[in-house]
Coordinates of C-alpha atoms in Angstrom, one line a residue:
Chain A
M1 CA 0.0 0.0 0.0
S2 CA 1.5 3.3 -1.1
L3 CA 0.3 6.7 0.1
T4 CA 0.0 9.4 -2.5
L5 CA 1.7 12.8 -2.0
A6 CA -1.7 14.4 -1.7
E7 CA -2.6 12.0 1.2
V8 CA 0.6 12.9 3.0
E9 CA -0.2 16.6 2.6
H10 CA -3.7 16.1 3.9
I11 CA -2.4 14.3 7.0
A12 CA 0.2 17.0 7.6
A13 CA -2.5 19.7 7.2
L14 CA -4.7 18.0 9.8
A15 CA -1.7 18.0 12.2
R16 CA -0.9 21.6 11.3
L17 CA 2.5 20.5 10.1
E18 CA 4.4 22.3 7.4
L19 CA 6.7 19.9 5.5
T20 CA 9.4 20.5 3.0
P21 CA 9.2 18.6 -0.4
E22 CA 12.0 16.3 0.8
E23 CA 10.2 15.6 4.1
K24 CA 6.9 14.8 2.3
E25 CA 8.7 12.2 0.1
R26 CA 10.5 10.7 3.1
F27 CA 7.4 10.5 5.2
R28 CA 5.4 9.1 2.3
A29 CA 7.8 6.2 2.1
Q30 CA 7.9 5.8 5.9
L31 CA 4.1 6.0 6.5
S32 CA 3.6 3.6 3.6
A33 CA 5.9 1.1 5.2
I34 CA 4.1 1.4 8.5
L35 CA 0.8 0.8 6.8
D36 CA 2.2 -2.2 5.0
Y37 CA 3.4 -3.6 8.3
A38 CA 0.0 -3.1 9.9
D39 CA -1.7 -4.5 6.8
R40 CA -0.4 -8.0 7.7
L41 CA -3.2 -8.0 10.3
Q42 CA -5.7 -8.1 7.5
A43 CA -4.6 -11.7 6.8
V44 CA -6.1 -12.8 10.1
E45 CA -9.7 -14.1 9.9
T46 CA -11.8 -11.9 12.2
S47 CA -15.3 -12.1 10.8
D48 CA -16.5 -14.0 13.9
I49 CA -14.8 -11.8 16.4
P50 CA -16.3 -8.6 17.8
P51 CA -14.0 -5.6 17.8
T52 CA -11.9 -5.5 20.9
S53 CA -11.8 -2.2 22.6
S54 CA -10.1 -3.5 25.7
V55 CA -8.6 -6.7 26.8
L56 CA -10.1 -6.3 30.3
P57 CA -13.5 -7.8 31.0
P58 CA -16.1 -5.0 30.4
H59 CA -16.9 -3.1 33.6
S60 CA -17.3 0.5 34.6
A61 CA -14.6 2.4 36.5
L62 CA -16.2 5.4 38.0
R63 CA -15.2 8.0 40.6
P64 CA -17.4 10.0 43.0
D65 CA -18.3 13.6 42.0
E66 CA -16.1 15.4 44.5
P67 CA -13.9 18.3 43.5
R68 CA -10.3 18.9 44.6
P69 CA -8.0 21.8 43.8
G70 CA -5.8 21.3 40.8
L71 CA -2.9 23.4 39.5
S72 CA -2.1 26.9 40.8
L73 CA -2.3 29.6 38.2
G74 CA 1.5 29.9 38.3
E75 CA 2.0 26.2 37.7
A76 CA -0.6 26.1 34.9
L77 CA 1.1 28.9 33.0
T78 CA 4.7 28.0 33.7
N79 CA 5.5 26.3 30.4
A80 CA 3.6 28.7 28.2
P81 CA 5.8 30.5 25.7
L82 CA 3.5 33.5 25.8
T83 CA 0.9 34.6 28.4
E84 CA -1.3 37.6 28.9
D85 CA -4.0 38.5 31.5
D86 CA -3.4 35.0 33.2
Q87 CA -4.2 33.3 29.9
F88 CA -2.3 31.4 27.3
R89 CA -1.6 33.6 24.2
V90 CA -1.6 32.0 20.8
P91 CA -1.6 33.0 17.2
P92 CA -4.9 32.9 15.3
V93 CA -5.4 29.5 13.6
L94 CA -8.4 30.0 11.3
E95 CA -8.5 33.2 9.3
Chain B
M1 CA -45.3 30.2 -6.8
T2 CA -44.1 27.2 -4.9
K3 CA -44.8 27.1 -1.2
Y4 CA -41.8 25.9 0.8
E5 CA -41.4 24.3 4.2
A6 CA -38.3 24.2 6.4
V7 CA -36.7 21.0 7.5
I8 CA -34.9 21.6 10.8
G9 CA -32.9 19.5 13.1
L10 CA -31.3 20.7 16.3
E11 CA -28.0 19.7 17.9
T12 CA -27.9 20.7 21.5
H13 CA -25.1 20.7 24.0
I14 CA -26.2 20.5 27.6
Q15 CA -23.9 21.4 30.4
L16 CA -24.5 19.0 33.3
N17 CA -24.6 20.6 36.8
T18 CA -22.1 18.2 38.4
T19 CA -19.7 19.5 41.1
S20 CA -16.6 18.2 39.3
K21 CA -15.5 17.8 35.7
I22 CA -16.2 14.7 33.6
F23 CA -12.7 13.1 33.7
C24 CA -10.9 14.9 36.5
V25 CA -11.6 16.3 40.0
C26 CA -11.5 20.0 39.0
K27 CA -14.5 22.1 39.9
A28 CA -16.9 22.0 37.0
D29 CA -18.6 25.4 37.2
S30 CA -16.2 28.3 36.6
W31 CA -18.8 31.0 36.2
N32 CA -17.2 34.2 37.7
D33 CA -13.9 32.4 38.4
P34 CA -10.7 34.0 37.0
P35 CA -9.2 32.2 33.9
N36 CA -7.1 29.1 34.3
T37 CA -7.9 28.5 38.0
N38 CA -10.0 25.3 37.7
I39 CA -7.5 23.2 35.7
C40 CA -5.2 20.2 36.4
P41 CA -2.8 18.0 34.4
V42 CA -5.7 15.8 33.2
C43 CA -7.9 18.5 31.6
T44 CA -5.0 20.4 30.2
G45 CA -3.7 17.3 28.5
L46 CA -0.3 17.1 30.2
P47 CA 1.7 13.8 29.5
G48 CA 1.2 10.7 31.6
V49 CA -2.3 11.4 33.0
L50 CA -5.4 9.2 32.9
P51 CA -9.0 10.3 32.8
V52 CA -11.5 8.7 35.3
L53 CA -15.2 9.0 34.5
N54 CA -17.4 10.9 37.0
Q55 CA -20.2 8.7 38.3
R56 CA -22.7 11.6 38.5
V57 CA -22.2 12.3 34.8
V58 CA -23.4 8.8 34.0
E59 CA -26.3 9.1 36.4
K60 CA -27.5 12.4 34.9
A61 CA -27.0 11.1 31.4
L62 CA -29.1 8.1 32.3
L63 CA -31.9 10.2 33.8
L64 CA -32.0 12.5 30.8
A65 CA -32.2 9.4 28.5
V66 CA -35.1 8.1 30.5
A67 CA -36.8 11.5 30.3
M68 CA -36.4 11.5 26.5
H69 CA -37.9 8.0 26.2
A70 CA -34.5 6.9 24.7
E71 CA -33.2 3.4 24.5
I72 CA -30.4 3.1 27.0
Q73 CA -27.4 1.1 25.8
P74 CA -26.1 -1.4 28.4
E75 CA -22.6 -0.9 27.0
S76 CA -21.3 2.3 25.6
Y77 CA -17.8 3.6 24.7
F78 CA -15.8 6.7 24.6
D79 CA -13.8 7.7 21.6
R80 CA -11.2 10.3 20.6
K81 CA -12.2 13.0 18.1
N82 CA -9.0 14.4 16.8
Y83 CA -8.5 17.9 15.7
F84 CA -6.1 20.7 16.3
Y85 CA -7.4 23.8 18.0
P86 CA -5.8 26.0 20.7
D87 CA -8.7 25.6 23.2
L88 CA -8.3 21.8 23.0
P89 CA -5.0 21.1 24.7
K90 CA -4.9 17.3 24.3
G91 CA -5.4 17.6 20.5
Y92 CA -8.5 15.4 20.8
Q93 CA -11.9 15.6 22.5
I94 CA -13.1 12.6 24.4
T95 CA -16.6 11.9 23.2
Q96 CA -19.0 9.0 22.4
Y97 CA -19.2 8.3 18.6
D98 CA -20.7 5.0 17.3
R99 CA -21.6 3.5 20.7
P100 CA -23.4 6.3 22.6
I101 CA -25.1 5.8 26.0
A102 CA -28.6 6.2 24.4
L103 CA -30.3 6.0 21.1
G104 CA -33.7 7.2 19.9
G105 CA -36.4 8.8 22.0
W106 CA -38.6 11.8 21.6
L107 CA -39.9 15.0 23.1
D108 CA -43.5 16.1 22.5
V109 CA -43.6 19.8 22.0
P110 CA -46.9 21.7 22.2
V111 CA -46.9 24.5 19.6
P112 CA -49.3 27.3 20.6
A113 CA -51.9 28.7 18.2
S114 CA -50.6 31.4 15.8
P115 CA -51.9 33.4 12.8
A116 CA -50.6 30.5 10.7
G117 CA -52.9 28.0 12.4
G118 CA -54.3 26.3 15.6
A119 CA -52.3 24.7 18.4
Y120 CA -50.9 21.3 17.9
I121 CA -48.2 18.9 19.3
R122 CA -45.0 18.3 17.4
R123 CA -43.3 15.0 18.3
V124 CA -39.5 15.6 17.8
G125 CA -37.5 12.4 17.5
I126 CA -34.1 12.1 19.0
A127 CA -31.4 10.4 17.0
K128 CA -28.8 9.9 19.8
L129 CA -27.7 11.2 23.1
H130 CA -24.0 11.0 24.2
M131 CA -21.6 12.2 26.9
E132 CA -18.5 14.3 26.1
E133 CA -16.1 16.8 27.5
D134 CA -16.2 20.6 26.7
A135 CA -13.3 22.5 25.2
G136 CA -11.7 25.7 26.6
K137 CA -12.6 29.3 25.7
T138 CA -10.8 31.4 23.1
R139 CA -11.0 35.2 23.4
N140 CA -9.9 37.6 20.6
A141 CA -7.3 40.1 21.9
G142 CA -6.0 42.1 19.0
H143 CA -4.4 39.9 16.4
L144 CA -3.6 37.2 18.9
R145 CA -5.9 34.9 20.9
Q146 CA -6.2 34.4 24.7
I147 CA -7.0 30.9 25.9
D148 CA -8.8 30.0 29.2
F149 CA -8.8 26.3 30.0
N150 CA -11.3 26.4 32.8
R151 CA -14.1 25.0 30.6
C152 CA -11.9 22.0 29.4
G153 CA -13.5 18.8 30.7
V154 CA -16.8 20.3 31.8
P155 CA -19.4 17.5 31.3
L156 CA -21.8 17.8 28.3
I157 CA -24.6 15.8 26.9
E158 CA -24.9 16.2 23.2
M159 CA -28.4 15.5 21.9
V160 CA -29.3 15.4 18.3
T161 CA -32.8 15.6 17.0
N162 CA -34.1 14.1 13.8
P163 CA -35.0 16.6 11.1
D164 CA -38.6 16.7 12.4
L165 CA -39.1 20.5 13.0
R166 CA -40.9 22.5 10.3
T167 CA -40.8 26.1 11.5
A168 CA -38.6 28.4 13.4
A169 CA -41.3 28.7 16.0
E170 CA -41.3 24.9 16.5
A171 CA -37.5 25.0 17.0
A172 CA -37.9 27.7 19.6
Q173 CA -40.7 25.7 21.4
Y174 CA -38.5 22.6 21.4
L175 CA -35.7 24.5 23.2
T176 CA -38.2 26.1 25.6
R177 CA -39.6 22.7 26.6
L178 CA -36.1 21.0 26.7
R179 CA -34.9 23.7 29.0
Q180 CA -37.9 23.2 31.3
L181 CA -37.3 19.5 31.3
L182 CA -33.6 19.8 32.1
R183 CA -34.3 22.0 35.1
W184 CA -37.3 19.8 36.1
I185 CA -35.2 16.6 36.4
G186 CA -32.2 18.6 37.8
V187 CA -29.5 17.6 35.4
S188 CA -28.6 21.1 34.2
E189 CA -29.1 24.7 35.2
A190 CA -29.9 25.1 31.4
D191 CA -29.1 28.9 31.5
M192 CA -28.5 29.8 27.8
E193 CA -26.8 33.1 28.7
K194 CA -24.2 31.1 30.7
G195 CA -23.8 28.6 27.8
H196 CA -25.4 25.7 29.8
L197 CA -27.6 25.0 26.8
R198 CA -26.1 25.6 23.3
C199 CA -27.7 25.0 20.1
D200 CA -26.7 24.4 16.4
A201 CA -29.5 24.3 13.8
N202 CA -29.5 22.4 10.6
V203 CA -31.7 24.0 8.1
S204 CA -32.9 22.9 4.6
I205 CA -36.0 23.6 2.6
R206 CA -38.3 21.7 0.2
P207 CA -41.6 22.3 -1.5
A208 CA -44.3 21.8 1.2
G209 CA -45.5 18.2 1.4
S210 CA -42.4 16.8 -0.4
Q211 CA -40.4 14.1 1.4
V212 CA -36.9 14.7 0.0
L213 CA -34.1 16.0 2.1
N214 CA -32.1 18.7 0.4
P215 CA -28.6 20.0 1.2
K216 CA -28.6 21.8 4.5
T217 CA -26.7 24.6 6.2
E218 CA -25.6 24.5 9.8
I219 CA -26.1 27.6 12.0
K220 CA -23.8 27.9 14.8
N221 CA -23.2 30.2 17.8
V222 CA -26.8 31.0 18.7
N223 CA -27.2 31.3 22.4
A224 CA -30.7 32.5 23.1
I225 CA -34.1 31.0 22.2
D226 CA -35.2 34.2 20.4
A227 CA -31.9 34.2 18.4
V228 CA -32.5 30.6 17.3
R229 CA -35.9 31.6 16.0
E230 CA -34.6 34.7 14.3
A231 CA -31.6 33.0 12.7
I232 CA -33.6 30.0 11.4
E233 CA -36.3 32.4 10.0
K234 CA -33.6 34.4 8.1
E235 CA -31.9 31.3 6.8
F236 CA -35.2 29.8 5.6
E237 CA -35.9 33.1 3.7
R238 CA -32.4 33.1 2.2
Q239 CA -32.7 29.6 0.9
V240 CA -36.1 30.3 -0.6
R241 CA -34.6 33.3 -2.4
E242 CA -31.7 31.2 -3.6
V243 CA -33.8 28.4 -4.9
E244 CA -36.3 30.7 -6.5
A245 CA -33.4 32.4 -8.3
G246 CA -32.3 29.0 -9.7
H247 CA -29.3 28.6 -7.4
R248 CA -28.2 25.5 -5.5
I249 CA -28.0 25.5 -1.7
E250 CA -24.5 24.7 -0.6
A251 CA -23.6 23.0 2.7
W252 CA -22.3 26.1 4.4
T253 CA -21.6 26.6 8.1
L254 CA -23.1 29.8 9.2
D255 CA -22.2 31.9 12.2
W256 CA -25.0 34.0 13.8
D257 CA -23.9 37.5 14.6
E258 CA -26.2 38.5 17.5
E259 CA -25.4 42.2 17.3
A260 CA -25.9 42.6 13.6
Q261 CA -28.7 40.0 13.5
V262 CA -27.1 38.5 10.4
L263 CA -25.7 35.1 9.4
R264 CA -22.1 34.9 8.1
K265 CA -20.5 32.1 6.3
M266 CA -17.8 30.2 8.3
R267 CA -14.9 28.1 7.2
S268 CA -15.9 25.0 5.2
K269 CA -16.5 22.2 7.6
E270 CA -14.0 19.5 8.1
T271 CA -15.4 16.2 7.0
E272 CA -16.2 13.4 9.5
A273 CA -13.3 11.3 8.4
D274 CA -10.9 14.1 9.2
Y275 CA -11.6 13.7 12.9
R276 CA -10.1 10.2 12.8
Y277 CA -12.3 8.8 15.6
F278 CA -11.0 5.8 17.5
R279 CA -11.8 4.2 20.8
E280 CA -10.4 6.1 23.8
P281 CA -7.8 3.5 25.1
D282 CA -7.6 5.2 28.5
L283 CA -11.2 4.6 29.5
L284 CA -13.2 1.4 30.1
P285 CA -16.6 1.0 28.6
V286 CA -19.7 2.4 30.5
C287 CA -21.5 -0.8 31.6
L288 CA -25.0 -0.3 33.0
T289 CA -26.8 -3.0 34.8
Q290 CA -30.6 -3.5 34.5
A291 CA -30.8 -2.5 38.1
Q292 CA -29.1 0.9 37.4
I293 CA -31.4 1.5 34.4
D294 CA -34.4 0.5 36.5
A295 CA -33.3 2.9 39.3
A296 CA -33.1 5.8 36.9
A297 CA -36.6 5.0 35.6
Q298 CA -37.7 5.0 39.3
E299 CA -36.0 8.3 40.0
M300 CA -37.8 9.9 37.0
P301 CA -40.4 12.3 38.3
E302 CA -43.7 13.0 36.5
R303 CA -42.8 15.0 33.3
P304 CA -43.9 18.7 33.2
L305 CA -46.4 18.2 30.4
D306 CA -47.9 15.2 32.1
R307 CA -48.3 17.2 35.2
R308 CA -49.8 20.1 33.3
A309 CA -52.4 17.7 31.8
R310 CA -53.1 16.2 35.2
F311 CA -53.6 19.6 36.8
M312 CA -56.2 20.5 34.2
E313 CA -57.9 17.1 34.7
T314 CA -57.7 16.6 38.5
Y315 CA -58.0 20.3 39.6
Q316 CA -60.0 21.5 36.7
L317 CA -57.6 24.4 36.2
P318 CA -57.6 26.4 32.9
E319 CA -54.7 25.6 30.6
Y320 CA -53.3 29.0 31.4
D321 CA -53.0 28.3 35.1
A322 CA -51.7 24.8 34.6
E323 CA -49.0 26.1 32.3
I324 CA -47.8 28.7 34.7
L325 CA -48.0 26.4 37.7
T326 CA -45.9 23.7 36.0
A327 CA -43.3 26.0 34.6
E328 CA -41.0 24.8 37.3
R329 CA -41.2 21.6 39.3
Q330 CA -41.0 23.1 42.9
L331 CA -43.7 25.6 42.0
S332 CA -46.0 22.8 40.9
D333 CA -45.2 20.8 44.0
F334 CA -46.0 23.8 46.1
F335 CA -49.3 24.3 44.4
E336 CA -50.3 20.6 44.7
A337 CA -49.4 20.5 48.5
A338 CA -51.3 23.8 49.1
A339 CA -54.3 22.6 47.1
T340 CA -54.3 19.3 49.0
A341 CA -54.0 21.0 52.3
Y342 CA -56.8 23.5 51.5
G343 CA -59.2 20.7 50.4
D344 CA -61.6 22.2 47.9
E345 CA -61.6 25.0 45.2
P346 CA -58.2 24.4 43.8
K347 CA -58.8 27.3 41.4
K348 CA -58.8 29.7 44.5
V349 CA -55.4 28.3 45.5
S350 CA -54.2 28.7 41.9
N351 CA -55.3 32.4 42.0
W352 CA -53.4 33.0 45.2
M353 CA -50.4 31.2 43.7
M354 CA -50.4 33.1 40.5
N355 CA -51.0 36.5 42.0
E356 CA -49.4 36.6 45.4
V357 CA -46.9 33.8 45.6
L358 CA -45.4 34.4 42.2
R359 CA -45.1 38.1 42.9
M360 CA -43.2 37.3 46.1
L361 CA -40.9 34.9 44.2
N362 CA -40.2 37.5 41.5
E363 CA -39.7 40.3 43.9
Q364 CA -37.4 38.3 46.2
G365 CA -35.6 36.4 43.4
L366 CA -36.5 33.0 45.1
T367 CA -37.6 29.7 43.8
A368 CA -40.7 28.0 45.4
G369 CA -38.4 25.5 47.1
E370 CA -36.6 28.3 48.9
L371 CA -39.7 29.8 50.5
R372 CA -40.2 29.8 54.3
L373 CA -43.8 30.2 53.5
Q374 CA -45.0 26.6 53.3
P375 CA -47.9 25.2 51.2
A376 CA -49.8 24.5 54.5
H377 CA -49.4 28.1 55.5
L378 CA -50.9 29.3 52.2
A379 CA -53.9 27.0 52.7
E380 CA -54.3 28.3 56.3
I381 CA -54.2 31.9 55.1
I382 CA -56.9 31.3 52.5
Q383 CA -59.0 29.5 55.1
L384 CA -58.6 32.5 57.5
V385 CA -59.9 34.8 54.8
D386 CA -62.7 32.4 54.0
D387 CA -63.7 32.3 57.6
G388 CA -63.7 36.1 57.9
A389 CA -61.1 35.9 60.6
V390 CA -59.0 38.4 58.5
N391 CA -59.9 40.5 55.5
A392 CA -58.4 39.8 52.1
A393 CA -55.8 42.6 52.3
T394 CA -54.6 41.3 55.6
G395 CA -54.5 37.8 54.2
K396 CA -52.1 39.1 51.5
A397 CA -50.0 40.9 54.1
L398 CA -49.9 37.7 56.2
L399 CA -48.2 35.9 53.3
A400 CA -45.3 38.4 53.5
K401 CA -45.1 38.2 57.3
V402 CA -45.1 34.4 57.4
Q403 CA -42.4 34.4 54.7
Q404 CA -40.4 37.0 56.7
S405 CA -40.7 35.5 60.2
G406 CA -41.3 31.8 59.5
R407 CA -44.1 31.9 62.1
S408 CA -47.4 30.2 61.3
P409 CA -50.2 32.5 60.0
A410 CA -52.4 31.8 63.1
Q411 CA -49.4 32.8 65.3
V412 CA -48.8 36.0 63.3
V413 CA -52.5 37.0 63.6
A414 CA -52.4 36.4 67.4
D415 CA -49.0 38.1 67.9
E416 CA -49.9 41.2 65.9
G417 CA -53.6 41.4 66.7
L418 CA -54.5 41.3 63.0
A419 CA -57.9 39.7 63.5
R420 CA -60.6 41.5 61.5
V421 CA -62.8 43.8 63.5
S422 CA -66.4 43.0 62.5
D423 CA -67.8 44.5 65.6
D424 CA -70.3 47.0 64.4
S425 CA -69.9 49.5 67.3
A426 CA -66.1 49.7 67.0
I427 CA -66.3 50.5 63.3
R428 CA -69.2 52.8 63.8
A429 CA -67.2 54.9 66.3
V430 CA -64.4 55.3 63.8
V431 CA -66.8 56.2 61.0
E432 CA -68.3 58.9 63.1
A433 CA -64.9 60.4 63.8
V434 CA -63.9 60.3 60.1
L435 CA -67.1 62.0 59.1
S436 CA -66.9 64.8 61.7
E437 CA -63.3 65.5 60.6
S438 CA -64.1 65.7 56.9
P439 CA -66.9 68.2 56.5
K440 CA -65.9 69.1 52.9
E441 CA -65.9 65.6 51.7
V442 CA -69.2 64.9 53.4
E443 CA -70.7 67.9 51.7
S444 CA -69.4 66.8 48.2
Y445 CA -70.7 63.3 48.8
R446 CA -74.2 64.5 49.7
A447 CA -74.1 66.9 46.7
G448 CA -73.8 63.8 44.5
K449 CA -70.1 62.8 44.3
V450 CA -70.8 59.3 45.6
T451 CA -67.5 58.0 44.3
L452 CA -66.0 59.5 47.4
I453 CA -67.2 56.4 49.2
G454 CA -64.0 54.7 48.4
W455 CA -62.0 57.5 50.0
F456 CA -64.1 57.3 53.2
V457 CA -63.6 53.5 53.4
G458 CA -59.9 54.0 52.9
Q459 CA -59.8 56.5 55.8
V460 CA -61.6 54.1 58.1
M461 CA -59.3 51.2 57.1
R462 CA -56.2 53.3 57.7
R463 CA -57.3 54.3 61.2
M464 CA -58.1 50.7 62.1
G465 CA -54.8 49.4 60.8
G466 CA -56.5 47.5 58.0
K467 CA -58.4 45.3 60.4
A468 CA -61.9 46.5 59.7
D469 CA -64.2 44.5 57.5
P470 CA -64.3 46.8 54.5
A471 CA -67.9 45.7 53.5
L472 CA -69.2 46.5 56.9
A473 CA -67.3 49.9 57.0
R474 CA -68.9 50.8 53.7
S475 CA -72.4 50.0 54.7
I476 CA -72.1 52.0 58.0
L477 CA -70.6 54.9 56.0
E478 CA -73.5 54.8 53.5
E479 CA -76.0 54.7 56.3
L480 CA -74.5 57.7 58.2
L481 CA -74.0 59.7 55.0
R482 CA -77.5 59.4 53.8

C-alpha cells in the first residue's frame, strides 16, 4: 500500500505541520511502510470476532463527584511560551 | 409560486450541573472564576495522565435518557475525536461516537396557536444522546488569541434531533420545553446566557409536502431562544430566495452575529473522516446493569407536560393556570401541596399562587423550594380569609409576614392582633370620627359625588390598621352619609 503525496499533505495539514518537499517524500515512504506492516493483520480471519476495545472484562470504572484543587495559576502557565492576563496567548489559527 | 417548508434538526449541547468535571476532579462550574484557575494536568492534557469517569455524569445522562424515552445502551464507549485547535490542549476531544449511551427517544412539543394555524403537538424524534467533554474558551485580543482552559473537561450531553421540526417557532418551542425538562429533572441549570444550553441548527427547505431531504446549512453560535428563532427564519428566507433564483444550496456553516442580527459564512466544515475517531484507550466502557437502568426510571419524576395535563384534569384548572404552575417543578409541588391542604376549590389556591406567591418569588428572586412560607401556610391563610377571621388585604400581608418570620399564620395573627374587626360598634365609632373631621368631603358626597365612598372606606381602614371588615365599614358609611 502506497500513500500518495496528496494524502501525506492532507495528513500534515490536519496535524498543522508544514513539511518541505524532501520531508513529504521521506514521510510518504515511511508511512507507507508502517501501513504495509499493519496491513499484515488483514490476513487474520476476524469475521466471527467482535471488535476488541479493551482486553479487560467489560466493567465501569467510576469515581465520586467530589472536587479537589488542581494546578495553581503559576504552575498552569509556567511552560507557556506567551501569556497575557493570566491566559495562554496563541496566534490565530483559522483566518 | 411554490410554497416551501423548512426541515430543521437541532443539535444541543447541555452542560450537566455536576460538582466536578467529567474526567478529573477539578471544579466544573467556573462562572465568575478567574481564567485558568480550575484546571489540572488531566484537563490540560499534560503527558502521563489518565481520565477517570465521573459517576454523577453517567447518572445524569441516564436520567435524561429516561426523560427523553430513549433506548439506554447497556454498554457504551468513549472515543477520541482528533482535531487541532488551541482551546483543545490534548489535540482530541473525548466523546462518544458510534456506541453512545442512548439512542432514539422523543420529546412532545406543544406548539401554541398562531396566525398560521391552531395549536398542535409536534413530536420531535431524538437520534442519539451521548456524553462528552467541553473545550476551553478562546477570546480575541488584538491579532492574537487568549486561551482560558477552565471549561476544558466540563461534562456535556450532546443530543441530536431528527429533522422533524418544520418552522422556526417549533424550534424555539423545542428549546423552551427542553430547558424546562432539564431543570425539572435537575440535570442542568440550562441557562443559555451562561452557555449551559447551546444549540446548532441544521436547516434545509423543500416544497411543502415533499419528502426529500435537500442539502442543509448549519447555523452555529446561537445562544438565546429568540436568536434561534430569528436565525432560522432568516436562513429559511435566504434559501427560498436562492432556490427561486435557480441557485443550489451549498452545505455552508453559518455563524450567527447576534449584534448585527445576520448570518455569516464560516470556514468550510472538516469532514467526519478528518476527525479520525478511534476508541479512547484510556477509558473502560460504560456498563449499565438493568438495576441501574431501573433505578433511573424509578427516579424519573412526573414530566412537566404530564403534570400540566393532570392539573387540568384533576384540579379543573384552565390551561393558562396549569401552564404557569408547572413552569417549574418546585412551584408545581408547592401548588399541589397547598391545594391538598386546602381541600376544595383548587382554582382559588391557583389564583393566590399566580398573583401573590409568584409576585413574592419574583420580587425576592427566590424559587418555590426556597420559601419559608410553606404550602400548608398558604392553605391556612386562604382559610382564615374564607372564615372572615382576617380580610383579604390582611391575608395578603400575612403571606409576606409568614415568609419574613417563618411563624405560622395563626401565630402572626395572634401576635400582631390582625384579626378582623367585624364589631359594628367599634367601626361605627371610627366612621363617626372620620365624618366629623371631613366636612368638605361629606358635603361633596351629599351633593352627589358618591364615588368618594372609596376615599371614606380608605380613611376608616387606615385608622383601624386594615383590620376593619371593608364591606361592613362601607355599609355603615353609606348609612350615616344618607
